[in-house]
Short mmCIF file of C-alpha atoms in Angstrom, two decimals:
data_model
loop_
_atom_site.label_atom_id
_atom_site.label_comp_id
_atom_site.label_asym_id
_atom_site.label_seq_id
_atom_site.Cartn_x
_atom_site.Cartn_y
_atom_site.Cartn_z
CA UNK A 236 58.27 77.26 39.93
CA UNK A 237 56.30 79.90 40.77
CA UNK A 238 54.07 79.64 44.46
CA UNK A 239 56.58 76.85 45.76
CA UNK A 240 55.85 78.26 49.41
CA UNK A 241 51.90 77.82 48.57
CA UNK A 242 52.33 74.59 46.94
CA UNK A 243 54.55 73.66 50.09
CA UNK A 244 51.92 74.29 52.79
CA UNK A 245 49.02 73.11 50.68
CA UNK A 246 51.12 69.60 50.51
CA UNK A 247 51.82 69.62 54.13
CA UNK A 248 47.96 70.78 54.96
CA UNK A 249 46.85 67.50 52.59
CA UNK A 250 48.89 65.35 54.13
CA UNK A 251 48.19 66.73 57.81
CA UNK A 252 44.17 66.39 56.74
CA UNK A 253 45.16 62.62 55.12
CA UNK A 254 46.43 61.63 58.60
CA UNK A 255 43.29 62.99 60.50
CA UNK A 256 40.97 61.27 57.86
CA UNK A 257 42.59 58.01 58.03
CA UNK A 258 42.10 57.79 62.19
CA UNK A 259 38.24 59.50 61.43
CA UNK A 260 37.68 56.43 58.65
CA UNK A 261 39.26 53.51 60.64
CA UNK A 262 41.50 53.11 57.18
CA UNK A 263 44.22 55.08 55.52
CA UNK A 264 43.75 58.02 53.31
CA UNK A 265 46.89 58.75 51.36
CA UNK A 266 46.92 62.28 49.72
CA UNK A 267 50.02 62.46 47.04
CA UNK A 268 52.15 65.28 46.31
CA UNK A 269 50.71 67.87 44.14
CA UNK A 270 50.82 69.18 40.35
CA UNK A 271 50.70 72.77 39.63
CA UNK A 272 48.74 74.11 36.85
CA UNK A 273 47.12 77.45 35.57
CA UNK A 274 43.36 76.51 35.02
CA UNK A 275 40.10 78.94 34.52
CA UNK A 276 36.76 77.78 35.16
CA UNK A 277 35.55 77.54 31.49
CA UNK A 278 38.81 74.88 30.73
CA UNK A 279 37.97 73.30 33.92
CA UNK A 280 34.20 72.18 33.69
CA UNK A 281 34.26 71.83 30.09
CA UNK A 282 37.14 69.34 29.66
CA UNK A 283 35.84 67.57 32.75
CA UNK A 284 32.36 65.62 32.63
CA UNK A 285 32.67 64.19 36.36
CA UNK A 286 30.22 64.81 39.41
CA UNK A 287 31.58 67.70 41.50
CA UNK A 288 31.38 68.36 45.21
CA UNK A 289 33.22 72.45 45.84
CA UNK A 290 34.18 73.09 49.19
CA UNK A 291 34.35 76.83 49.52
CA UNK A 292 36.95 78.09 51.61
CA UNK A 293 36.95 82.09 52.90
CA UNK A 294 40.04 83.18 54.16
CA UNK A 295 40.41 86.17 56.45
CA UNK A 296 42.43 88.54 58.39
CA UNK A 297 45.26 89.80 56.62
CA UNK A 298 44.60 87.40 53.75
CA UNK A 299 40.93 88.13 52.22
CA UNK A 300 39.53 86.29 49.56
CA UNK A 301 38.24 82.87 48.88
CA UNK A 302 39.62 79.38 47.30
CA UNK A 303 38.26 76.07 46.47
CA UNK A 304 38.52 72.20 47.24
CA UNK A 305 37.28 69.99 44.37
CA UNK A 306 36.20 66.48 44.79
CA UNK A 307 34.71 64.11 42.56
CA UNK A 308 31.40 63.19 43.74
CA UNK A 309 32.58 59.29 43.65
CA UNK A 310 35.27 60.11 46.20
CA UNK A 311 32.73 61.92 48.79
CA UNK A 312 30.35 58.84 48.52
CA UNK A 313 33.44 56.90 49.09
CA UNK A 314 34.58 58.58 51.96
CA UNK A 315 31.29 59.49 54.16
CA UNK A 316 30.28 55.51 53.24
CA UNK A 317 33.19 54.45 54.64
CA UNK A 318 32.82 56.83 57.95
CA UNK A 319 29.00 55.55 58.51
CA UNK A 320 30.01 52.15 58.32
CA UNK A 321 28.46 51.21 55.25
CA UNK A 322 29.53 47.66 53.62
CA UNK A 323 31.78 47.55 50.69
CA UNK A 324 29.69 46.69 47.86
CA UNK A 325 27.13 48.93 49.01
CA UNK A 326 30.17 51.45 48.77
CA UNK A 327 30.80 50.45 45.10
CA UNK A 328 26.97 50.65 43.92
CA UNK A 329 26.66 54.17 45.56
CA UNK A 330 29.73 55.40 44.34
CA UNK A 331 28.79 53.83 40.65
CA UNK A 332 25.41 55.45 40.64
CA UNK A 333 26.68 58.78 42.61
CA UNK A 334 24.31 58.36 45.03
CA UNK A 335 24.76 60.65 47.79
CA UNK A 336 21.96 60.60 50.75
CA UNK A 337 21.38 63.33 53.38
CA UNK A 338 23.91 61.02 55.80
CA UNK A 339 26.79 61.31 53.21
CA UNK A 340 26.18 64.92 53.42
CA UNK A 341 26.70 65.32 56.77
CA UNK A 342 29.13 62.61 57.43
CA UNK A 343 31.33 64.37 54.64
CA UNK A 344 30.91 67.77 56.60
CA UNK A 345 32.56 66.26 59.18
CA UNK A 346 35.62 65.18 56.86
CA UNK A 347 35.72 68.76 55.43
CA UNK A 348 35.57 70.56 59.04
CA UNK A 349 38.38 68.36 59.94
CA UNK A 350 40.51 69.03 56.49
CA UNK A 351 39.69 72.80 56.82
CA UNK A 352 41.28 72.55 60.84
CA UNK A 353 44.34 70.70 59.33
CA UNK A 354 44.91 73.97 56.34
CA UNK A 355 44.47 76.36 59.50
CA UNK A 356 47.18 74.78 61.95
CA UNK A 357 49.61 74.13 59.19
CA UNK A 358 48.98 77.93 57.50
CA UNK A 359 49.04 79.95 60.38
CA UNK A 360 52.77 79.30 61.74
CA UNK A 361 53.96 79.62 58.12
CA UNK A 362 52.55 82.80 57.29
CA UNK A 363 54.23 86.31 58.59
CA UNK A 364 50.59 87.70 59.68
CA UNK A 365 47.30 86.06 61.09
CA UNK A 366 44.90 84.06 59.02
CA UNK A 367 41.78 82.14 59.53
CA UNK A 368 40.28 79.65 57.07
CA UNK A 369 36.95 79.02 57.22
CA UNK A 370 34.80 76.24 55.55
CA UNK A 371 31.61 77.48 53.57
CA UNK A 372 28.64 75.49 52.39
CA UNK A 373 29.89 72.48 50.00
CA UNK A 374 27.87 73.49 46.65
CA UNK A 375 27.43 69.83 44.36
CA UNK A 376 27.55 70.32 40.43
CA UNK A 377 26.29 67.55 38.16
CA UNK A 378 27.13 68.55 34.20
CA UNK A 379 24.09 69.14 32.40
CA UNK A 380 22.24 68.84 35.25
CA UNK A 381 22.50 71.46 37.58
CA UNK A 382 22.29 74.99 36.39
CA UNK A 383 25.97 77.89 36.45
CA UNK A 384 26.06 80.96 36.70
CA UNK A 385 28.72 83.53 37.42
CA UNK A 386 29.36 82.11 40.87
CA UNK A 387 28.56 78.69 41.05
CA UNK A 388 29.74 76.09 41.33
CA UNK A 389 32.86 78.28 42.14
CA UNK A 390 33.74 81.54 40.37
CA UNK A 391 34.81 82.24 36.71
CA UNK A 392 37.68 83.56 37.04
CA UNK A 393 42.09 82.46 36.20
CA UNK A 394 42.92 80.06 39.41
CA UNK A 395 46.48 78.46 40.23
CA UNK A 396 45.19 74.31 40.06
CA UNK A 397 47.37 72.30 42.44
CA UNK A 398 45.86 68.39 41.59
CA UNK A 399 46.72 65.76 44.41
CA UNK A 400 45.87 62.19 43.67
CA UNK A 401 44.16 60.55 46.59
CA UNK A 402 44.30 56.74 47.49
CA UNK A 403 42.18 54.69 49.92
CA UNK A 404 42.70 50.99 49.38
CA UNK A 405 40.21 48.34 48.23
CA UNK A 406 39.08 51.82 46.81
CA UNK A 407 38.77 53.48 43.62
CA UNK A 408 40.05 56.59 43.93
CA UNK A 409 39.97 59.84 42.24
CA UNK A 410 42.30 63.24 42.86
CA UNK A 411 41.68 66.79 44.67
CA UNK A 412 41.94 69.79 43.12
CA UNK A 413 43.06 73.11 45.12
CA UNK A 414 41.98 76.07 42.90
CA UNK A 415 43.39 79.02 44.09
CA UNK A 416 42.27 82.66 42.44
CA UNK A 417 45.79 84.57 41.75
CA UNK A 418 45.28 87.43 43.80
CA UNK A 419 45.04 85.51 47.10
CA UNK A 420 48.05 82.94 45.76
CA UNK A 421 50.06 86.39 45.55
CA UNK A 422 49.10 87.08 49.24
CA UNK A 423 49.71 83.85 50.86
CA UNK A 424 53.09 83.54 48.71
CA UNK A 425 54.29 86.75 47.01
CA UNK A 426 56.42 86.63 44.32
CA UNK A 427 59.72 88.36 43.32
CA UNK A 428 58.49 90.76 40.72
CA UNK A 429 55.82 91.78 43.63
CA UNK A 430 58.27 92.35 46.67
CA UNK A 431 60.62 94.71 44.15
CA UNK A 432 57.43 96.76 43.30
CA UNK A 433 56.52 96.90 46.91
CA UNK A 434 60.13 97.95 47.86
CA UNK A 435 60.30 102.07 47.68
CA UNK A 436 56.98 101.82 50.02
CA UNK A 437 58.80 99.63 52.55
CA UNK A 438 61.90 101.28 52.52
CA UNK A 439 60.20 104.44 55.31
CA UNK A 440 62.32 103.38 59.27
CA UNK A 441 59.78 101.37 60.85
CA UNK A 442 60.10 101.65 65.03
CA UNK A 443 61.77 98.35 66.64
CA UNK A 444 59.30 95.37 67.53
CA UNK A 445 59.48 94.05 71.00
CA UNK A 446 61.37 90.91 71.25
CA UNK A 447 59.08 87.57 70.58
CA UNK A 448 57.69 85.66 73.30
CA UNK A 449 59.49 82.31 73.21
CA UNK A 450 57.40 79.19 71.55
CA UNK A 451 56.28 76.60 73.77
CA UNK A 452 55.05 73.42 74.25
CA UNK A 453 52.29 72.61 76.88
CA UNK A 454 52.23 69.53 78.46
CA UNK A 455 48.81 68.67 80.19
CA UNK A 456 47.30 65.16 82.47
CA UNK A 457 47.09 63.59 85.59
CA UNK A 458 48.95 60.19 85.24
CA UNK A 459 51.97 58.95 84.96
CA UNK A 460 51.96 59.14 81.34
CA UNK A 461 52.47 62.87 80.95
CA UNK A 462 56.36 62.32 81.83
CA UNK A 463 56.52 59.66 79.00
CA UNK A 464 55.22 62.32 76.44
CA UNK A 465 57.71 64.37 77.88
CA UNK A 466 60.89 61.57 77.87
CA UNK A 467 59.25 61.05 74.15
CA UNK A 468 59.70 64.75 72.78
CA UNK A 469 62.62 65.76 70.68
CA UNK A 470 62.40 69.44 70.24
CA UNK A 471 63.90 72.36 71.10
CA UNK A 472 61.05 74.68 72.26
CA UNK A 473 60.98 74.82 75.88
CA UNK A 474 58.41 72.73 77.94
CA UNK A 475 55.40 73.70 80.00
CA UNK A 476 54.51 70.64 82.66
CA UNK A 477 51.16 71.23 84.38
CA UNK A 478 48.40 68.97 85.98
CA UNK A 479 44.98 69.00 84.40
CA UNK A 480 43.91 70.91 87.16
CA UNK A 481 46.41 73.98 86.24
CA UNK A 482 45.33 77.57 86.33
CA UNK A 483 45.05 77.85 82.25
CA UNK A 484 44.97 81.78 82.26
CA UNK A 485 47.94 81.84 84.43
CA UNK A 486 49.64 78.78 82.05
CA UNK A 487 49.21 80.78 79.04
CA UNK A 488 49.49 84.52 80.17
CA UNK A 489 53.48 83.27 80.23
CA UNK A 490 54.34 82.11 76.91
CA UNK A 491 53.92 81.59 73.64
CA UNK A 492 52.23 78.31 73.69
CA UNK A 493 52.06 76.48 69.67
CA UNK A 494 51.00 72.83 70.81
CA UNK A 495 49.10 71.65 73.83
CA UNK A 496 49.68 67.59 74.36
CA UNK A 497 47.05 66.50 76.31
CA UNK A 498 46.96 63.02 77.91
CA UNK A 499 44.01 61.36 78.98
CA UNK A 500 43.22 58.20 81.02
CA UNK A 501 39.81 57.87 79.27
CA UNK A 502 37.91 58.96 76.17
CA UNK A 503 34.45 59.95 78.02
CA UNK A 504 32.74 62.91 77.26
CA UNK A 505 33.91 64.12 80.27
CA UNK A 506 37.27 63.72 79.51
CA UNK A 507 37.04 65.48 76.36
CA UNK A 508 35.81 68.69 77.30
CA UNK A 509 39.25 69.58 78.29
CA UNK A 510 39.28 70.53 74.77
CA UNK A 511 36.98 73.54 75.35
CA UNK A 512 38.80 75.32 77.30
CA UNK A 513 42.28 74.53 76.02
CA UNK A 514 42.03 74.58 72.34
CA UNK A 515 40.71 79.04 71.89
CA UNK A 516 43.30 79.56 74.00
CA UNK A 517 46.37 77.73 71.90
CA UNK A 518 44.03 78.62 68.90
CA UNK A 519 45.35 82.60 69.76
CA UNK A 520 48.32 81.96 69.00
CA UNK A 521 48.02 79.79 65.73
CA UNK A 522 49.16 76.53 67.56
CA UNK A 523 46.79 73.18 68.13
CA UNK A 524 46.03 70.67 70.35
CA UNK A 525 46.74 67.20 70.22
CA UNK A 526 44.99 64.07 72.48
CA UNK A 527 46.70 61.58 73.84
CA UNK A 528 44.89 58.28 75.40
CA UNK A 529 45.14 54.41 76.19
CA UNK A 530 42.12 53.23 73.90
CA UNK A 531 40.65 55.69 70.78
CA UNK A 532 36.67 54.33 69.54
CA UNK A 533 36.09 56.31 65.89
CA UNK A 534 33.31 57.78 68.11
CA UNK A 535 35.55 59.07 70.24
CA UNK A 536 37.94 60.42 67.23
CA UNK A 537 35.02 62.06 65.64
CA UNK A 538 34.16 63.72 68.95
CA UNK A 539 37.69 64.83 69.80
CA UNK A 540 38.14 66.44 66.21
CA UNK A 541 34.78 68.46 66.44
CA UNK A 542 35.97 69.64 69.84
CA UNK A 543 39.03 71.25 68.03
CA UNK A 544 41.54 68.38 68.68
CA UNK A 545 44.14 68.71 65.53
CA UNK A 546 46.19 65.07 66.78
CA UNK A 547 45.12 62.19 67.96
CA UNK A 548 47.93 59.58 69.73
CA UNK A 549 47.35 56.47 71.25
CA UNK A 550 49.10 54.95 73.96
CA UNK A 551 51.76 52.76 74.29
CA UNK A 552 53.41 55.76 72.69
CA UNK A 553 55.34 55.49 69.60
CA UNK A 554 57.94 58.51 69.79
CA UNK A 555 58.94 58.87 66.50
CA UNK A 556 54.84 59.03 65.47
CA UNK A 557 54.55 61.16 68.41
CA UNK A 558 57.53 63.62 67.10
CA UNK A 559 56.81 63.56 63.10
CA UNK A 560 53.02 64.57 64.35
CA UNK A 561 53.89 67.25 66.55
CA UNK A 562 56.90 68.35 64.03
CA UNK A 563 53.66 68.41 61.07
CA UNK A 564 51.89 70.59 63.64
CA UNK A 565 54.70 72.99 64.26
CA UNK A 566 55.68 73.16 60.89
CA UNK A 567 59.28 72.87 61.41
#
């Protein structure tokens, strides 16, 4: 099928942003494998009478253009409910009734900063040049309520659909649709026909590149249970060990660094600013931090994710979570 590279990282950028949402909501999120389907915006909203919520996503550098997450309604209610604590039937009558408060709003903004950070850490190693994803204003459509126009809810336009079902239990659940406009699916993941046109411009000598920096894994804390992340990783990138008091500039003027494991005794505030001056520095080079600490509050989650974190691990360590995380993050 066509877009099976695309469809590959939008899977593993799901599942990624499933993980993160499940430690944010205190409950699993499981987002399925995708469908692929060719979808415009007429089909779309006219076979298709359910409450909307489009996150807009603009991505830039060498990849311009913009694509689009689309939840139903039900399943944001469901979800930024469940992250303010809400009680279940309370959840059900909301999510019956679609009624979405200014809370939901911004409790869901939180869910969709954190999704957006999972698409960027899992696109960026698998793409040959630099990209940046970044979330715009979520725009909600009721049918026959709320007015279209050329650009809203989302574009007309041909997109490639890829449809994951999402599950929550307890909850009813709806799916997520990835539209993706074909000009930017042919960036992210060109296709045959495309390379062989491209070919007689490619074929001019190009000078040699210098040799790659090699990838790296930095290792970061002050107790004893920075050598048991260490005794815990199975990979073959080579290791950086360094105190929290480590001269960062000098750490990463040396390497390539992709991941940053950072282990913490506590959760504090205080503790958690390590994250900003760690994570723009990884950030350069398309890698992502992940937290490591004895005791995780879902305040403390949500605070570690809006300071950039990309992982969360608790402590006693599990090595084969610890190594299927940082193996997501890598994207090896």
């Amino acid at each position: 099928m066509a877009y099976d590279k695309l469809q590959s990282m939008l899977d593993a950028a799901m599942k990624q942003a499933g993980e993160e949402s499940s430690m944010l909501l205190g409950q699993p999120l499981t987002v399925a494998a995708s469908d692929v389907l060719n979808a415009d915006r007429k089909s779309y909203l006219g076979g298709d009478d359910r409450a909307i919520y489009v996150v807009g996503v603009e991505s830039r550098e060498a990849y311009p253009g913009r694509f689009y997450l689309l939840f139903s309604l039900a399943d944001t209610i469901v979800m930024s409910s469940i992250l303010l604590g809400i009680p279940g039937p309370r959840i059900q009558e909301k999510r019956r009734l679609s009624i979405q408060e200014p809370d939901d709003a911004d409790a869901f903004g939180e869910i969709a900063n954190q999704i957006i950070g999972s698409f960027n850490s899992v696109f960026q190693p698998n793409l040959p040049e630099k990209v940046h994803l970044k979330l715009l204003p979520p725009i909600k459509y009721v049918p026959e309520v709320d007015p279209l126009d050329d650009e809203l809810p989302f574009p007309d336009g041909n997109y490639m659909m890829y449809r994951a079902p999402l599950e929550i239990e307890g909850q009813e659940m709806d799916h997520l649709d990835i539209l993706i406009p074909h000009p930017l699916a042919c960036l992210f993941d060109p296709q045959p026909e495309e390379a062989a046109a491209e070919a007689p411009e490619q074929a001019e000598e190009t000078p040699e590149e210098a040799p790659a920096e090699i990838p790296s894994i930095l290792v970061l804390g002050d107790d004893n249970r920075r050598q048991e992340l260490i005794d815990g990783l199975e990979t073959k990138l080579a290791l950086l060990d360094a105190p929290l008091s480590a001269d960062l500039p000098q750490l990463f003027s040396g390497g390539n660094i992709k991941l940053a494991l950072i282990s913490l005794r506590q959760t504090a505030d205080r503790d958690l600013s390590i994250c900003k001056r760690v994570v723009p520095m990884v950030e350069k080079n398309g890698g992502a931090v992940v937290l490591c600490a004895p005791e995780w509050t879902r305040v403390s989650v949500l605070k570690a994710l809006k300071a950039g974190a990309r992982g969360i691990i608790s402590y006693p360590l599990d090595a084969s979570d610890l190594n299927a995380k940082v193996s997501g993050l890598l994207s090896v």
